[in-house]
Amino acid sequence: MRKTLRRSWERLQRQNQERPARWLGTALVALFLFLVLIGPFLPLSPQYRSRAADIFLLCVIYSIIALGLNSVTGYTGLLDLGIVAFASIGAYTATILYDRPWMQFPGSFLVVLLVGGLHAALWGLLRGAPTLRLSGDYYAIVTFAFAEIVRIFIRTEGWLTGGGNGFKNFPAINLFGARLIEGEYQGILKTSGYWEYPHGGVWHGGTAGFYYLSLVLLILTVVVMYRLEDSRTGRAWFAMKADETSAAACGINLSAYKLYAFAISAFFAGVGGALLGFKMNVVSTNVFDFWFSVVVLCGVVLGGMGSIPGVIAGTFIVYGLGELLREQVRIGGIVLQVDDRARFLFFGILLVLVMVFRPQGLFPRRPVEESKKLAVEYDSPLYRLGR
Amino acid sequence: MDLSLLVNQIINALTLGGIYALIAVGYTMVYGIIKLINFAHGEIYMMGAFFGILLIGAGMPFFLALPTSMLLCAALGVLVDTVAYRPLRRAPRLAALITAIGVSLFLQNLAMLLWSASERPFPNLYPAYRIRPAGADAQRYGEELLSRYAQELDRRREGPPRIKAIRRENGTLLVEFRLGTNSFEAIRTLRQSRRAVLAALEAAHPGVQIETQEESLDHFFNRPAFVLDLGDVRPVEVRWKVPFIWATTILLMLLLETLVQRTKMGKAMRACALDKDTAALMGIDVNRIIALTFAIGSAMAAAAGIMFGLYRGSGIGYRMGFQPGVIAFAAAVLGGIGNVRGAMLGGVVLGVVQVISTAYITDWLGISSSYSFAFAFGILILVILLRPTGLLGRPSAERA
Amino acid sequence: MSLLILSDVHAGYGKMEVLHGIDLYADEGEIVTLIGANGAGKTTTLNAICGLVRITEGTVTFRGREITNWPTKDIVRLGMTQVPEGRKLFSELTVRENLEMGAYLRKDREGVRRDMEYVFELFPRLRERAGQLAGSLSGGEQQMCAIARALMARPQLLLLDEPSLGLAPLLVEQIFEILQRLNADGTTLLLVEQNARMALEIADRAYVMETGRIIMQGPAKELIHDPRVRSAYLGEP
Amino acid sequence: MSTGAVASHHEPILIVEGLTKRFGGVVAVEEVSLEVRRSEITSLIGPNGAGKTTVFNVVSGLYEKTAGHIWYRLPDGRQVDLTEPVFDPLHALIVSLATLGIGALALAVPRLRRALYYRTRTPDAIAGLGIARTFQNIRLFEDLSVLDNVKVGLHGRVSSSPLDAVFRSPRHRREERDIEAAAAEYLEFVGLLHRAYQEASSLPYGEQRRLEIARALATGPQLLLLDEPAAGMNPTETNELIRLIQKIRDAGVTVFLIEHDMRLVMEISDHVVVLDHGRKIADGTPAEVRQNPDVIAAYLGTHTEEASG
């Protein structure tokens, strides 16, 4: 009996693994990964190279925030319209702390990122706790209102946060002796200092060191998210999203798993927000406003809620597209440039089109998991009928 | 406490509350019928204000521009429903909500592209000026000055700031420009004419000591309607536009109430909100009723937009829909979403809360007055958490 | 030609097919009943006729016109209406408003007024309660209101889904008497019932459904004596 | 019946005592008392709207009772009232968080603690006590695979935390192995192993019903509530279902089911309870219930005059 079970199980796993290879898709993904990997060093002319590096860096940082948002909106199905609250809490916490004299020790940068994330996570729990019973629209509205309250607080309490103008000019970022972002500040340039490429050219607003640090953090985020997805926790989230009542009937404590999601989401949004603040060398409510949440959400929805590669691809599309739209295009003698704020017009159209024609997003989560090679021993201690 | 200030604040609060109520009605009706938070509703309000000032600017009288703008917004609302929301009727609610955000983004930025990013003033509804001779020789040469002035202006009658009428009125000259003239152009024309007239007068009578004074005249809306003498420090002056806004708001609300409660259409609307399948069994064209709901809600929002512009006199910009939109939504939730009377009540309550908290509460708590919006949001959160059915909403006894 | 003809109708919700080929007809002036266990697909059949459930295969013909998957409002306009299962009154509208909704498509004010009188005469209780919210009525009154509302459309064919559901026996009797009177006044009835015995007693013909198929059909007087029907649906051993 | 020698095996596992449930002013269930005995199949029947599903929903924690008790015998022999409020530590934590810590002070005062932190057991807690259920209208996790659906059922029987998952701790790895194997075994039990990697919503109707039963069994219940398991099934599928339910009973799981298909009810039930208008009108073996004139009048169908006479 056990033996036949084992045989049919193994046959099934073999069948499931025999998927037709999709060369084009694999090649595109490989190309994308390669480009991200050499982000600051794309073989372009110096002027475009640093611009491209900048766009890549922004996309990498926003991907972290988007993955944070995804762990609430994508996994539990609750629409969060206030991710900006956690990004800004993370950013302000980290930058305020980093300015303190007693924060000057090797590795302190990582510490402030972590503290920024944890502080955001705490507020994630505080916001989440009273809203556990809310569903759908009401939850979305509360998240939105909370974010506005946070924004008003930041704008008003100038002694702490610099008020409407925000903070500028952070000290140089120094990680174990490596200078990641120079502390010099050039005029009204929003970006911090500059970085000279070893082979000529200058990148305003970023360094290769900072880029790779952000990339490593993104990769860590992805690993954490994959591991969560493929676990008891992830299954609980997907089950709740599909049907709360039967998830509860399966023994899932809805409150606990929502709180996990809230905390995790806020944590990553906080870390991403902190990185973003340092990258731009300015944190202000002009950056962290309602539309920040909307554009992050736009990336998540566009890519496919709940799908990690989808969310990252969506974020790269939205921000890449958004940044590209900033560029002047010269056709003959005519200079075309899209008005800066009007880029949102395209986001609006994009959101509507994607929702109408592809409600699951461009790269939706594949419902059926890839089979894992687990050494299954039968007669599992969990298999029991009757007591 | 300053009593006149308090009365002023109350008038302010009620006016603002009425405007919120007009917007909130649209949220609540749409939510009631298709369970969608129409995030783009604030943008419809903004569009209404823009349509209004553009129409008035093009020379349309105010009392025609108001209904025209309402009609245009009604059409816009129906268009948005048809293009963006109708394909998603059977889709998950989240998809529709995100679409609504998309529409909101789109409209906001469309407005910015079409009408620039800077805020605009509400047009001068009565671009008229009274010209009065002044100076030592005003008695002697005043009449002549005014005739020359009139001639000069008459010559410019066909020029860009079109002059509607030039009249002599007991020793002064009254110049009316066509509606929609922006005051900058009008004043420039007057200044140029004055220069010419004074030069000519100087040539005819050397050494004449005369000047002119141009005084801008207010539209009836801006004139004081009545003055409340409170026996306090200073009397409170109420301008005509305030009772006008109140009357219009109340009239629109009564119309809406009659429409929803008495007409067949309104009953069909309520029937659709309760049960769409059964409504279809009665032969009701559900999609048309939904479109109609959008139309009515959008028209109300347009009226609110114009009222706001009239009241403030400025602040018409592409971002103007965001905050009132959110507060009006809060008002709809406060009153019990889906409940039209609740939305009216909620709007007024939140208007009062906002004004009072700006004026008094934040001061009393010793915090900045910029927290007054936070109060509105705080109330929204509390209502959602403690009484999601709102003030007038009925808790429904659902059986699973 | 029959008033209503279903031929080989397949229909369902999403991917799930509930009706696997239904053939059925109703002649003018008849009472036809559809009986069967819970979940057999009786309600789905009525909803498919009315255009509330998508028909994937087969056709519905009413008054000689094919109405497969027409929008419900157009089907109603053609002279058919349904009293849905569980009454489905507009609970926050008054009884009178509910009746007005029933007459939504009619333009003849005078006729509507007369029909309102007619249903108030049929159900005197409703006249007393005309101004009350429909949600506040008792179960029996709600059922009367639902039937009255459907009558206000002056349908040629009336579909009734479980009119006796949850009603006390005495009320069930009253409802059935009224159905017979309606039929005598010229309305064709298609009646879905769990109370198979009562349905069979007033019906001219009957269909028996099981898991999305018609398994038996014939004159009601014959089916009522059929041993299979007696054991499965009339609770006789 | 439940006296004498067989009592230990057929002792009552669930005793519903005077259960009343009202929604607003509507009474759904009124003063219902019934017993479910261990290792038996008990059926709950009655016309639509009689309150059957409401009874299930109260037992499984979806609804709070209005009045009455539901006694449940735990595997270790203790008896608990499922409807009685118990201390909920997570809820206490949430209230403390939501009130910025002030709520925690109430923990010190017994009366306040009872009022604030004692709550009726939630459905997941009831599942943890060994009561599993299925739903009238199938409620699977539609876009999860068949295997994952059963894995979710196993959720409450393992304990690794999100941190275990992130760091892939030994506990996580051991549990995942056990879950995978157990899920496969539950699927085999209901005959769906070959479907393991398909999307749940792609299964035919009858198989979805069985998957829902597998998922419920995976929670390791001693009492299984089945809400109209045969609804919408054709006779062949119903026959398979009858065999499956008997197999579950024989494996030692007590079955309590709601069903309209009288053939199924009469064939497999040890005990039948009949509800009408929220009240219990009969109770007994299938044969007894079938003869009961009230049942015939209210449910099985007969002429009203005969019934009232």
PDB file of C-alpha atoms in Angstrom, chain B residues 261 264 267-268 270-271 274-275 277-285 289 394, chain C residues 50 52 72-73 76 81 88 90 92-93 97 100-102 104-106 133 149:
ATOM      1  CA  GLN B 261     -37.631  59.216  -3.126  1.00  0.00           C
ATOM      2  CA  LYS B 264     -39.824  56.110 -10.756  1.00  0.00           C
ATOM      3  CA  LYS B 267     -37.075  54.131  -6.972  1.00  0.00           C
ATOM      4  CA  ALA B 268     -35.400  52.069  -9.660  1.00  0.00           C
ATOM      5  CA  ARG B 270     -32.839  52.277  -4.864  1.00  0.00           C
ATOM      6  CA  ALA B 271     -34.075  48.940  -6.172  1.00  0.00           C
ATOM      7  CA  LEU B 274     -30.691  46.626  -3.016  1.00  0.00           C
ATOM      8  CA  ASP B 275     -30.628  43.784  -5.538  1.00  0.00           C
ATOM      9  CA  ASP B 277     -30.667  40.735 -10.382  1.00  0.00           C
ATOM     10  CA  THR B 278     -34.163  41.198  -9.071  1.00  0.00           C
ATOM     11  CA  ALA B 279     -34.208  44.741 -10.417  1.00  0.00           C
ATOM     12  CA  ALA B 280     -33.390  43.298 -13.825  1.00  0.00           C
ATOM     13  CA  LEU B 281     -36.347  40.942 -13.398  1.00  0.00           C
ATOM     14  CA  MET B 282     -38.583  44.002 -13.126  1.00  0.00           C
ATOM     15  CA  GLY B 283     -37.354  45.034 -16.556  1.00  0.00           C
ATOM     16  CA  ILE B 284     -35.048  47.717 -15.185  1.00  0.00           C
ATOM     17  CA  ASP B 285     -32.040  48.413 -17.385  1.00  0.00           C
ATOM     18  CA  ILE B 289     -29.576  53.248 -13.943  1.00  0.00           C
ATOM     19  CA  ARG B 394     -28.734  50.711   9.508  1.00  0.00           C
TER      20      ARG B 394
ATOM     21  CA  CYS C  50     -34.879  34.916 -17.683  1.00  0.00           C
ATOM     22  CA  LEU C  52     -29.850  35.790 -15.404  1.00  0.00           C
ATOM     23  CA  THR C  72     -33.375  40.304 -18.812  1.00  0.00           C
ATOM     24  CA  LYS C  73     -35.136  43.612 -19.328  1.00  0.00           C
ATOM     25  CA  VAL C  76     -39.510  41.019 -19.298  1.00  0.00           C
ATOM     26  CA  THR C  81     -41.572  37.625 -15.309  1.00  0.00           C
ATOM     27  CA  LYS C  88     -36.173  39.010  -3.074  1.00  0.00           C
ATOM     28  CA  PHE C  90     -36.670  45.400  -2.234  1.00  0.00           C
ATOM     29  CA  GLU C  92     -36.004  49.171   1.976  1.00  0.00           C
ATOM     30  CA  LEU C  93     -38.767  50.177  -0.424  1.00  0.00           C
ATOM     31  CA  GLU C  97     -43.002  51.119  -4.305  1.00  0.00           C
ATOM     32  CA  GLU C 100     -44.518  50.190  -8.833  1.00  0.00           C
ATOM     33  CA  MET C 101     -41.183  48.593  -9.630  1.00  0.00           C
ATOM     34  CA  GLY C 102     -43.054  45.587 -10.909  1.00  0.00           C
ATOM     35  CA  TYR C 104     -41.517  49.583 -14.298  1.00  0.00           C
ATOM     36  CA  LEU C 105     -41.773  49.035 -18.025  1.00  0.00           C
ATOM     37  CA  ARG C 106     -45.426  49.976 -18.373  1.00  0.00           C
ATOM     38  CA  LEU C 133     -41.235  48.860   4.164  1.00  0.00           C
ATOM     39  CA  ARG C 149     -45.121  42.670  -7.816  1.00  0.00           C
TER      40      ARG C 149
END
